[in-house]
Amino acid sequence: MADDAGLQTALCSEQFGSGEARGCRVAADGSLQWEVRGWRWWGLSRAFTVKPEGRDAGEVGAPGAASPPVSGLQAVFLPQGFPDSVSPDYLPYQLWDSVQAFASSLSGSLATQAVLLGIGVGNAKATVSAATATWLVKDSTGMLGRIVFAWWKGSKLDCNAKQWRLFADILNDVAMFLEIMAPVYPICFTMTVSTSNLAKCIVSVAGGATRAALTVHQARRNNMADVSAKDSSQETLVNLAGLLVSLLMLPLVSGFPGFSFGCFFFLTALHIYANYRAVRALVMETLNEGRLRLVLKHYLQRGEVLDPTTANRMEPLWTGFWPTPSLSLGVPLHRLVSSVSELQQLVEGHQEPYLLCWDQSQNQVQVVLNQKADPKTVLRAATHGLMLGALQGDGPLPAELKELRNRVRAGPKKESWVIVKETHQVLDMLFPKFLKGLQDAGWKTEKHQLEVDEWRATWLLSPEKKVL
């Protein structure tokens, strides 16, 4: 009875991450008895004993009692502290990403077989010098393409990471299709494989850059290195599985072009579908232009702010298919003004550290940012520009903006700078509420993913600001 009473005395407990806590009870002889993880789940009560300090450590104990209660596979392939150390969308994204990587690995083996066949592997008439020349041309084309694409689009990949991620994987499928078709037209083989390698190098830049951006999103405990390392381990495991399946698949499809093409198209369809599901599973909590437009439109029409999950679900993933007003943030001041009168007209009514120019005919908004502009200023400037675009659109608007829309549409167009000045006053009332709604809904407003150029300027304050 004394032993039973001692075991019922709760002394302390511990847990690993967000896992189930296990209790520790004190026995009558002074030893500590910890619950073994998992036995409570089955309604059992089992304990292992830890001897008090000074006793023989080799006596009664539990194997593995000093190791953290985490399964081996989870420790190898998932970041430490999972799931609390990563974003909530980590697991669904990684699962679909593994599916697409497996399909891509199998498709890649078919494409590699076709390229080797086209170069002349197995053909007695093929020469080493010809194969080497083809390979060098292919690689050099890809290297140049990698540099040009990184210069051309590198700064834009963070803003639309999901869209570029999907684009990169689809372009990878196109590249592999070109490789499979290359042996069919031997006279164009070098040009075809060079084009394919160019596309693959673009995929490497876009895919690597967007993967880094997604790692920043997924890491929640300053554990970017761990998340990236475990993602690499997962990808390696999937590629190893793909390699083993390819060893079984390639002998079956060799000599049967129709069957090979059928397998490739099936794997490509699976690859695109898994990529779409993976990207759609992401819930980015920072605002880019597309998500800001969705949230602002919903707010102007219904007075409610969409939460990140809903907005990400509605965000278009195919870039260039959604007609929008052109919004340019961080443009140089010399592009907008060429005289003192134009500068005075542009500054008039602007009490915030940005200047906005609106071209009604092209529905184009250009924003000059002040040296002191912070993320909140950039967010307000982008909101201002998208709100001007809403004046030329359809759909319900607040009373203040509805009146401005009627004035914009009525008769000869009013000068744009007058409308911009009046929308400043409307935004002074709407933006604080909108910003508060964003924060309450779970958006991170202290940073953004809006595309902003590096130009900054200074100017004399408007008369209204001087009075203030």
CSV table of C-alpha atoms in Angstrom, one decimal:
chain,number,residue,atom,x,y,z
A,1,MET,CA,0.0,0.0,0.0
A,2,ALA,CA,2.9,2.4,0.8
A,3,ASP,CA,4.3,1.7,-2.7
A,4,ASP,CA,0.9,2.4,-4.3
A,5,ALA,CA,0.6,5.7,-2.4
A,6,GLY,CA,4.0,6.8,-3.4
A,7,LEU,CA,3.3,6.1,-7.1
A,8,GLN,CA,0.2,8.2,-7.0
A,9,THR,CA,2.2,11.3,-5.8
A,10,ALA,CA,2.7,13.5,-8.9
A,11,LEU,CA,6.1,15.2,-8.8
A,12,CYS,CA,6.7,16.8,-12.2
A,13,SER,CA,6.1,16.4,-15.9
A,14,GLU,CA,7.8,17.1,-19.2
A,15,GLN,CA,6.9,17.2,-22.9
A,16,PHE,CA,8.8,17.5,-26.2
A,17,GLY,CA,7.6,20.4,-28.3
A,18,SER,CA,3.8,20.2,-28.7
A,19,GLY,CA,3.7,16.5,-27.9
A,20,GLU,CA,1.8,14.9,-25.1
A,21,ALA,CA,3.1,15.5,-21.6
A,22,ARG,CA,4.3,12.6,-19.6
A,23,GLY,CA,4.2,12.6,-15.9
A,24,CYS,CA,6.7,11.6,-13.2
A,25,ARG,CA,5.8,10.1,-9.9
A,26,VAL,CA,7.9,9.4,-6.9
A,27,ALA,CA,8.1,5.9,-5.5
A,28,ALA,CA,8.4,5.0,-1.9
A,29,ASP,CA,12.2,4.2,-2.2
A,30,GLY,CA,12.8,7.7,-3.6
A,31,SER,CA,13.2,6.7,-7.3
A,32,LEU,CA,11.6,8.6,-10.1
A,33,GLN,CA,9.1,6.8,-12.3
A,34,TRP,CA,8.3,8.4,-15.7
A,35,GLU,CA,5.4,7.4,-17.9
A,36,VAL,CA,6.5,5.8,-21.2
A,37,ARG,CA,5.3,7.8,-24.2
A,38,GLY,CA,2.4,6.2,-25.9
A,39,TRP,CA,1.1,3.9,-23.2
A,40,ARG,CA,-1.4,6.6,-21.9
A,41,TRP,CA,-2.9,6.7,-25.4
A,42,TRP,CA,-4.0,3.1,-25.0
A,43,GLY,CA,-5.4,3.6,-21.5
A,44,LEU,CA,-2.5,1.7,-19.9
A,45,SER,CA,-0.2,2.8,-17.1
A,46,ARG,CA,3.4,1.8,-17.5
A,47,ALA,CA,6.4,3.5,-16.0
A,48,PHE,CA,10.2,3.2,-16.1
A,49,THR,CA,12.4,4.0,-13.2
A,50,VAL,CA,15.2,6.4,-12.8
A,51,LYS,CA,17.4,5.8,-9.8
A,52,PRO,CA,18.2,8.7,-7.4
A,53,GLU,CA,21.6,10.4,-7.7
A,54,GLY,CA,24.4,8.3,-6.2
A,55,ARG,CA,23.0,4.9,-7.1
A,56,ASP,CA,24.5,2.6,-9.7
A,57,ALA,CA,23.5,4.0,-13.1
A,58,GLY,CA,23.7,0.6,-14.6
A,59,GLU,CA,20.8,-0.8,-12.5
A,60,VAL,CA,17.1,-0.4,-13.2
A,61,GLY,CA,16.4,2.0,-16.0
A,62,ALA,CA,14.6,2.4,-19.3
A,63,PRO,CA,16.3,2.0,-22.6
A,64,GLY,CA,16.3,5.3,-24.4
A,65,ALA,CA,15.0,7.2,-21.5
A,66,ALA,CA,17.4,10.1,-22.1
A,67,SER,CA,16.5,10.4,-25.8
A,68,PRO,CA,13.7,12.9,-26.8
A,69,PRO,CA,10.4,11.2,-27.4
A,70,VAL,CA,10.4,11.6,-31.1
A,71,SER,CA,10.3,8.9,-33.8
A,72,GLY,CA,13.4,8.3,-35.9
A,73,LEU,CA,11.8,9.2,-39.2
A,74,GLN,CA,10.4,12.5,-37.9
A,75,ALA,CA,13.8,13.4,-36.5
A,76,VAL,CA,15.5,12.7,-39.8
A,77,PHE,CA,13.0,14.3,-42.3
A,78,LEU,CA,11.1,17.0,-40.4
A,79,PRO,CA,12.5,20.1,-38.8
A,80,GLN,CA,13.2,20.1,-35.0
A,81,GLY,CA,10.1,21.1,-33.1
A,82,PHE,CA,7.7,20.1,-35.8
A,83,PRO,CA,4.9,21.2,-36.1
A,84,ASP,CA,5.3,24.3,-33.9
A,85,SER,CA,8.6,25.3,-35.6
A,86,VAL,CA,7.0,25.6,-39.0
A,87,SER,CA,4.0,27.3,-40.6
A,88,PRO,CA,0.6,25.5,-40.5
A,89,ASP,CA,0.8,24.9,-44.3
A,90,TYR,CA,4.1,23.1,-44.1
A,91,LEU,CA,2.9,19.5,-44.1
A,92,PRO,CA,0.3,19.7,-47.0
A,93,TYR,CA,2.8,21.6,-49.1
A,94,GLN,CA,5.6,19.2,-48.5
A,95,LEU,CA,3.4,16.1,-49.2
A,96,TRP,CA,2.3,17.4,-52.6
A,97,ASP,CA,5.8,18.7,-53.3
A,98,SER,CA,7.1,15.2,-52.7
A,99,VAL,CA,4.6,13.8,-55.1
A,100,GLN,CA,5.6,16.2,-57.8
A,101,ALA,CA,9.3,15.6,-57.2
A,102,PHE,CA,8.7,11.8,-57.6
A,103,ALA,CA,6.8,12.3,-60.9
A,104,SER,CA,9.5,14.7,-62.2
A,105,SER,CA,12.2,12.2,-61.3
A,106,LEU,CA,10.6,9.5,-63.4
A,107,SER,CA,9.9,11.9,-66.3
A,108,GLY,CA,13.6,13.1,-66.1
A,109,SER,CA,14.8,9.5,-66.5
A,110,LEU,CA,12.8,9.2,-69.7
A,111,ALA,CA,14.2,12.5,-71.0
A,112,THR,CA,17.8,11.5,-70.1
A,113,GLN,CA,17.4,8.2,-71.9
A,114,ALA,CA,16.3,10.1,-75.0
A,115,VAL,CA,19.2,12.6,-74.9
A,116,LEU,CA,21.7,9.9,-74.6
A,117,LEU,CA,20.2,8.1,-77.5
A,118,GLY,CA,20.3,11.2,-79.6
A,119,ILE,CA,23.9,11.9,-78.7
A,120,GLY,CA,24.8,8.5,-80.0
A,121,VAL,CA,25.1,6.2,-77.1
A,122,GLY,CA,24.9,2.7,-78.5
A,123,ASN,CA,25.5,3.9,-82.1
A,124,ALA,CA,28.8,2.8,-83.6
A,125,LYS,CA,28.8,5.7,-86.1
A,126,ALA,CA,28.7,8.3,-83.4
A,127,THR,CA,32.0,10.1,-82.5
A,128,VAL,CA,33.2,11.3,-79.2
A,129,SER,CA,34.1,14.8,-80.6
A,130,ALA,CA,30.6,15.3,-82.0
A,131,ALA,CA,28.9,14.3,-78.7
A,132,THR,CA,31.3,16.5,-76.7
A,133,ALA,CA,30.6,19.5,-79.0
A,134,THR,CA,26.9,19.0,-78.6
A,135,TRP,CA,27.2,18.8,-74.8
A,136,LEU,CA,29.3,22.0,-74.6
A,137,VAL,CA,26.9,24.0,-76.8
A,138,LYS,CA,24.0,22.8,-74.6
A,139,ASP,CA,25.7,23.7,-71.3
A,140,SER,CA,27.0,27.1,-72.5
A,141,THR,CA,23.5,28.1,-73.7
A,142,GLY,CA,22.1,27.2,-70.3
A,143,MET,CA,24.7,29.1,-68.4
A,144,LEU,CA,24.1,32.3,-70.4
A,145,GLY,CA,20.3,31.9,-69.9
A,146,ARG,CA,20.8,31.5,-66.2
A,147,ILE,CA,22.6,34.8,-66.0
A,148,VAL,CA,20.2,36.7,-68.2
A,149,PHE,CA,17.1,35.4,-66.4
A,150,ALA,CA,18.5,36.2,-62.9
A,151,TRP,CA,19.2,39.7,-64.1
A,152,TRP,CA,15.8,40.1,-65.8
A,153,LYS,CA,13.4,38.6,-63.2
A,154,GLY,CA,15.5,38.0,-60.0
A,155,SER,CA,14.0,41.0,-58.1
A,156,LYS,CA,10.4,39.9,-58.9
A,157,LEU,CA,10.6,36.3,-57.7
A,158,ASP,CA,10.0,37.2,-54.1
A,159,CYS,CA,6.8,39.2,-54.9
A,160,ASN,CA,5.0,36.3,-56.6
A,161,ALA,CA,6.8,33.2,-55.3
A,162,LYS,CA,3.8,30.9,-55.7
A,163,GLN,CA,3.2,31.9,-59.3
A,164,TRP,CA,6.9,31.6,-60.3
A,165,ARG,CA,7.2,28.3,-58.5
A,166,LEU,CA,4.3,26.9,-60.6
A,167,PHE,CA,5.8,28.5,-63.7
A,168,ALA,CA,9.2,26.9,-63.1
A,169,ASP,CA,7.8,23.4,-62.8
A,170,ILE,CA,5.6,23.7,-65.9
A,171,LEU,CA,8.7,25.0,-67.8
A,172,ASN,CA,10.6,22.0,-66.6
A,173,ASP,CA,8.0,19.7,-68.1
A,174,VAL,CA,8.3,21.6,-71.4
A,175,ALA,CA,12.1,21.2,-71.3
A,176,MET,CA,11.8,17.4,-70.7
A,177,PHE,CA,9.3,17.1,-73.6
A,178,LEU,CA,11.8,18.8,-75.9
A,179,GLU,CA,14.5,16.3,-74.8
A,180,ILE,CA,12.2,13.4,-75.5
A,181,MET,CA,11.4,14.8,-79.0
A,182,ALA,CA,15.0,15.6,-79.8
A,183,PRO,CA,16.0,12.2,-81.2
A,184,VAL,CA,12.9,12.2,-83.4
A,185,TYR,CA,14.4,15.1,-85.5
A,186,PRO,CA,18.2,14.4,-85.6
A,187,ILE,CA,18.9,17.3,-87.8
A,188,CYS,CA,17.7,19.7,-85.1
A,189,PHE,CA,19.1,17.7,-82.2
A,190,THR,CA,21.7,20.2,-81.0
A,191,MET,CA,19.3,23.2,-81.2
A,192,THR,CA,16.6,21.2,-79.4
A,193,VAL,CA,18.7,20.1,-76.5
A,194,SER,CA,20.2,23.5,-76.2
A,195,THR,CA,16.8,25.1,-75.9
A,196,SER,CA,15.8,22.4,-73.4
A,197,ASN,CA,18.9,23.1,-71.3
A,198,LEU,CA,18.2,26.9,-71.5
A,199,ALA,CA,14.7,26.2,-70.1
A,200,LYS,CA,16.1,24.0,-67.4
A,201,CYS,CA,18.6,26.7,-66.3
A,202,ILE,CA,15.7,29.2,-66.0
A,203,VAL,CA,13.9,26.6,-63.9
A,204,SER,CA,16.9,26.2,-61.7
A,205,VAL,CA,17.0,30.0,-61.0
A,206,ALA,CA,13.2,30.4,-60.5
A,207,GLY,CA,12.8,27.2,-58.6
A,208,GLY,CA,15.7,27.8,-56.3
A,209,ALA,CA,14.9,31.4,-55.6
A,210,THR,CA,11.2,30.7,-54.9
A,211,ARG,CA,12.1,27.7,-52.7
A,212,ALA,CA,14.2,30.1,-50.6
A,213,ALA,CA,11.3,32.5,-50.3
A,214,LEU,CA,9.0,29.7,-49.2
A,215,THR,CA,11.6,28.6,-46.6
A,216,VAL,CA,11.5,32.1,-45.1
A,217,HIS,CA,7.7,31.7,-44.9
A,218,GLN,CA,7.8,28.2,-43.4
A,219,ALA,CA,10.5,28.8,-40.8
A,220,ARG,CA,8.8,30.2,-37.6
A,221,ARG,CA,11.7,29.9,-35.1
A,222,ASN,CA,14.6,31.4,-37.0
A,223,ASN,CA,15.3,27.9,-38.2
A,224,MET,CA,15.6,28.5,-41.9
A,225,ALA,CA,18.8,26.3,-42.1
A,226,ASP,CA,17.0,23.4,-40.5
A,227,VAL,CA,13.9,23.7,-42.7
A,228,SER,CA,16.1,23.9,-45.8
A,229,ALA,CA,18.2,21.0,-44.8
A,230,LYS,CA,15.2,18.8,-44.0
A,231,ASP,CA,13.6,19.8,-47.3
A,232,SER,CA,16.8,18.6,-49.0
A,233,SER,CA,16.6,15.3,-47.2
A,234,GLN,CA,13.0,14.8,-48.2
A,235,GLU,CA,13.9,15.6,-51.8
A,236,THR,CA,16.8,13.2,-51.8
A,237,LEU,CA,14.7,10.4,-50.4
A,238,VAL,CA,12.1,11.0,-53.1
A,239,ASN,CA,14.7,11.1,-55.9
A,240,LEU,CA,16.2,7.9,-54.6
A,241,ALA,CA,12.8,6.2,-54.8
A,242,GLY,CA,12.4,7.7,-58.3
A,243,LEU,CA,15.8,6.3,-59.3
A,244,LEU,CA,14.9,2.8,-58.1
A,245,VAL,CA,11.5,2.9,-59.9
A,246,SER,CA,13.3,4.2,-63.0
A,247,LEU,CA,15.6,1.2,-63.0
A,248,LEU,CA,12.5,-1.0,-63.3
A,249,MET,CA,10.6,1.3,-65.7
A,250,LEU,CA,13.3,2.0,-68.4
A,251,PRO,CA,13.8,-1.6,-69.5
A,252,LEU,CA,10.0,-1.9,-70.0
A,253,VAL,CA,9.6,1.2,-72.2
A,254,SER,CA,12.8,0.8,-74.2
A,255,GLY,CA,12.0,0.0,-77.8
A,256,PHE,CA,8.3,1.1,-77.4
A,257,PRO,CA,8.1,4.8,-78.2
A,258,GLY,CA,4.4,5.0,-77.9
A,259,PHE,CA,4.4,3.5,-74.5
A,260,SER,CA,7.3,5.8,-73.5
A,261,PHE,CA,5.3,8.8,-74.6
A,262,GLY,CA,2.2,7.6,-72.8
A,263,CYS,CA,4.2,7.2,-69.5
A,264,PHE,CA,5.7,10.7,-70.0
A,265,PHE,CA,2.3,12.4,-70.5
A,266,PHE,CA,0.8,10.6,-67.5
A,267,LEU,CA,3.7,11.6,-65.3
A,268,THR,CA,3.6,15.2,-66.6
A,269,ALA,CA,-0.1,15.5,-65.8
A,270,LEU,CA,0.6,14.1,-62.3
A,271,HIS,CA,3.5,16.5,-61.9
A,272,ILE,CA,1.4,19.6,-62.9
A,273,TYR,CA,-1.5,18.6,-60.7
A,274,ALA,CA,0.7,17.9,-57.6
A,275,ASN,CA,2.4,21.2,-58.2
A,276,TYR,CA,-0.9,23.1,-58.4
A,277,ARG,CA,-2.1,21.4,-55.2
A,278,ALA,CA,1.2,22.2,-53.4
A,279,VAL,CA,1.2,25.9,-54.3
A,280,ARG,CA,-2.5,26.2,-53.6
A,281,ALA,CA,-1.9,24.8,-50.1
A,282,LEU,CA,0.4,27.7,-49.2
A,283,VAL,CA,-1.0,30.4,-47.0
A,284,MET,CA,1.2,33.5,-47.3
A,285,GLU,CA,0.6,36.0,-44.5
A,286,THR,CA,2.3,38.9,-46.2
A,287,LEU,CA,0.6,41.1,-48.9
A,288,ASN,CA,1.7,41.2,-52.5
A,289,GLU,CA,-0.1,43.2,-55.2
A,290,GLY,CA,-2.5,40.3,-56.0
A,291,ARG,CA,-3.5,39.5,-52.5
A,292,LEU,CA,-3.8,43.2,-51.6
A,293,ARG,CA,-6.1,43.8,-54.5
A,294,LEU,CA,-8.3,40.9,-53.5
A,295,VAL,CA,-8.5,42.0,-49.9
A,296,LEU,CA,-9.0,45.7,-50.8
A,297,LYS,CA,-11.8,44.9,-53.3
A,298,HIS,CA,-13.6,42.8,-50.7
A,299,TYR,CA,-13.2,45.5,-48.1
A,300,LEU,CA,-14.5,48.3,-50.3
A,301,GLN,CA,-17.5,46.2,-51.4
A,302,ARG,CA,-18.5,44.6,-48.1
A,303,GLY,CA,-16.6,46.4,-45.4
A,304,GLU,CA,-14.8,43.1,-44.3
A,305,VAL,CA,-11.1,42.1,-44.5
A,306,LEU,CA,-10.4,38.7,-45.8
A,307,ASP,CA,-8.2,36.5,-43.7
A,308,PRO,CA,-5.0,35.1,-45.2
A,309,THR,CA,-6.4,31.6,-45.8
A,310,THR,CA,-9.4,32.8,-47.8
A,311,ALA,CA,-7.3,35.4,-49.8
A,312,ASN,CA,-4.7,32.8,-50.7
A,313,ARG,CA,-7.4,30.4,-51.8
A,314,MET,CA,-8.8,33.1,-54.1
A,315,GLU,CA,-5.4,34.3,-55.4
A,316,PRO,CA,-4.8,33.7,-59.1
A,317,LEU,CA,-1.8,31.5,-59.8
A,318,TRP,CA,-1.4,32.1,-63.5
A,319,THR,CA,0.4,35.5,-63.9
A,320,GLY,CA,-0.7,37.8,-66.7
A,321,PHE,CA,-4.3,36.5,-67.0
A,322,TRP,CA,-5.9,39.1,-64.7
A,323,PRO,CA,-6.3,42.6,-66.2
A,324,THR,CA,-5.2,45.1,-63.6
A,325,PRO,CA,-4.2,48.7,-63.5
A,326,SER,CA,-0.5,49.2,-63.8
A,327,LEU,CA,1.0,50.0,-60.3
A,328,SER,CA,4.6,51.1,-60.2
A,329,LEU,CA,6.1,51.8,-56.8
A,330,GLY,CA,9.4,53.6,-56.3
A,331,VAL,CA,9.6,55.3,-59.7
A,332,PRO,CA,12.2,58.2,-60.2
A,333,LEU,CA,10.8,61.7,-59.7
A,334,HIS,CA,12.3,62.9,-63.0
A,335,ARG,CA,10.0,60.6,-64.9
A,336,LEU,CA,6.9,62.4,-63.6
A,337,VAL,CA,7.9,66.1,-63.6
A,338,SER,CA,9.9,68.4,-65.9
A,339,SER,CA,9.1,71.8,-64.6
A,340,VAL,CA,8.5,73.6,-61.3
A,341,SER,CA,4.8,74.0,-62.0
A,342,GLU,CA,4.4,70.2,-62.6
A,343,LEU,CA,6.3,69.5,-59.3
A,344,GLN,CA,4.1,71.9,-57.4
A,345,GLN,CA,1.0,70.4,-58.9
A,346,LEU,CA,2.2,66.9,-58.0
A,347,VAL,CA,3.1,67.8,-54.4
A,348,GLU,CA,-0.2,69.6,-53.7
A,349,GLY,CA,-2.4,67.6,-51.4
A,350,HIS,CA,0.2,65.0,-50.7
A,351,GLN,CA,0.7,64.9,-46.9
A,352,GLU,CA,2.1,61.4,-46.8
A,353,PRO,CA,5.8,60.6,-47.7
A,354,TYR,CA,4.9,59.6,-51.3
A,355,LEU,CA,3.8,61.3,-54.5
A,356,LEU,CA,1.2,59.6,-56.7
A,357,CYS,CA,0.6,60.3,-60.4
A,358,TRP,CA,-2.5,58.7,-62.1
A,359,ASP,CA,-2.9,58.4,-65.8
A,360,GLN,CA,-6.7,57.9,-66.3
A,361,SER,CA,-6.5,57.0,-70.0
A,362,GLN,CA,-4.2,54.1,-69.4
A,363,ASN,CA,-5.3,53.4,-65.8
A,364,GLN,CA,-1.6,53.6,-64.8
A,365,VAL,CA,-0.4,54.6,-61.3
A,366,GLN,CA,3.1,55.7,-60.6
A,367,VAL,CA,4.4,56.3,-57.1
A,368,VAL,CA,7.4,58.3,-55.9
A,369,LEU,CA,8.6,57.3,-52.5
A,370,ASN,CA,10.2,59.6,-50.0
A,371,GLN,CA,13.5,58.7,-48.3
A,372,LYS,CA,11.6,58.2,-45.0
A,373,ALA,CA,9.0,55.9,-46.5
A,374,ASP,CA,8.6,52.7,-44.3
A,375,PRO,CA,6.6,49.5,-45.0
A,376,LYS,CA,3.4,51.2,-43.8
A,377,THR,CA,3.9,54.0,-46.2
A,378,VAL,CA,4.5,51.6,-49.1
A,379,LEU,CA,1.3,49.7,-48.1
A,380,ARG,CA,-0.7,52.9,-48.0
A,381,ALA,CA,0.7,54.0,-51.4
A,382,ALA,CA,-0.2,50.7,-53.0
A,383,THR,CA,-3.7,50.8,-51.4
A,384,HIS,CA,-4.1,54.3,-52.8
A,385,GLY,CA,-3.1,53.3,-56.3
A,386,LEU,CA,-5.4,50.2,-56.3
A,387,MET,CA,-8.3,52.3,-54.9
A,388,LEU,CA,-7.9,54.7,-57.9
A,389,GLY,CA,-8.1,51.7,-60.2
A,390,ALA,CA,-11.4,50.7,-58.5
A,391,LEU,CA,-12.9,54.1,-59.5
A,392,GLN,CA,-12.7,52.9,-63.1
A,393,GLY,CA,-14.1,49.4,-62.3
A,394,ASP,CA,-17.5,48.1,-61.5
A,395,GLY,CA,-19.0,46.9,-58.2
A,396,PRO,CA,-20.2,48.6,-55.1
A,397,LEU,CA,-18.1,51.2,-53.3
A,398,PRO,CA,-18.4,53.3,-50.1
A,399,ALA,CA,-20.4,56.4,-50.6
A,400,GLU,CA,-17.3,58.7,-50.7
A,401,LEU,CA,-15.7,56.7,-53.5
A,402,LYS,CA,-19.0,56.2,-55.3
A,403,GLU,CA,-19.3,59.9,-55.7
A,404,LEU,CA,-15.8,60.2,-57.0
A,405,ARG,CA,-16.4,57.4,-59.5
A,406,ASN,CA,-19.5,59.2,-60.9
A,407,ARG,CA,-17.4,62.4,-61.3
A,408,VAL,CA,-14.6,60.5,-63.1
A,409,ARG,CA,-17.1,58.9,-65.5
A,410,ALA,CA,-19.2,62.0,-66.1
A,411,GLY,CA,-18.6,64.1,-69.2
A,412,PRO,CA,-15.1,65.4,-69.9
A,413,LYS,CA,-12.5,63.8,-67.6
A,414,LYS,CA,-11.4,65.9,-64.7
A,415,GLU,CA,-7.7,66.4,-64.2
A,416,SER,CA,-6.2,63.4,-62.5
A,417,TRP,CA,-4.3,65.3,-59.9
A,418,VAL,CA,-7.5,66.8,-58.5
A,419,ILE,CA,-9.0,63.3,-58.1
A,420,VAL,CA,-5.8,62.1,-56.5
A,421,LYS,CA,-5.9,65.0,-54.0
A,422,GLU,CA,-9.5,64.2,-53.1
A,423,THR,CA,-8.8,60.5,-52.7
A,424,HIS,CA,-6.1,61.4,-50.1
A,425,GLN,CA,-8.8,62.8,-47.9
A,426,VAL,CA,-11.0,59.7,-48.4
A,427,LEU,CA,-7.9,57.5,-47.6
A,428,ASP,CA,-7.2,59.4,-44.4
A,429,MET,CA,-10.5,58.0,-43.1
A,430,LEU,CA,-10.5,54.5,-44.7
A,431,PHE,CA,-6.8,53.4,-44.4
A,432,PRO,CA,-6.5,53.4,-40.5
A,433,LYS,CA,-9.6,51.1,-40.3
A,434,PHE,CA,-8.4,49.0,-43.2
A,435,LEU,CA,-4.9,48.6,-41.6
A,436,LYS,CA,-6.5,47.6,-38.3
A,437,GLY,CA,-8.7,45.1,-40.0
A,438,LEU,CA,-5.6,43.6,-41.8
A,439,GLN,CA,-3.8,43.1,-38.5
A,440,ASP,CA,-6.9,41.7,-36.7
A,441,ALA,CA,-7.4,39.2,-39.6
A,442,GLY,CA,-3.8,37.9,-39.2
A,443,TRP,CA,-1.9,39.7,-41.9
A,444,LYS,CA,1.7,40.7,-41.2
A,445,THR,CA,1.7,44.4,-42.0
A,446,GLU,CA,5.1,45.2,-40.7
A,447,LYS,CA,6.5,43.8,-44.0
A,448,HIS,CA,5.2,43.2,-47.5
A,449,GLN,CA,6.0,41.5,-50.8
A,450,LEU,CA,5.1,44.4,-53.0
A,451,GLU,CA,7.4,45.0,-55.9
A,452,VAL,CA,9.2,48.3,-55.1
A,453,ASP,CA,12.0,49.9,-57.1
A,454,GLU,CA,15.0,51.5,-55.3
A,455,TRP,CA,14.4,55.1,-56.3
A,456,ARG,CA,13.7,57.6,-53.4
A,457,ALA,CA,13.3,61.3,-53.5
A,458,THR,CA,12.9,64.4,-51.2
A,459,TRP,CA,10.7,67.4,-51.8
A,460,LEU,CA,9.2,70.4,-50.0
A,461,LEU,CA,6.1,69.6,-48.0
A,462,SER,CA,2.7,70.6,-49.4
A,463,PRO,CA,1.0,73.8,-48.0
A,464,GLU,CA,-1.5,71.6,-46.1
A,465,LYS,CA,1.3,69.8,-44.3
A,466,LYS,CA,3.0,73.2,-43.4
A,467,VAL,CA,-0.2,74.3,-41.8
A,468,LEU,CA,-0.4,71.1,-39.7
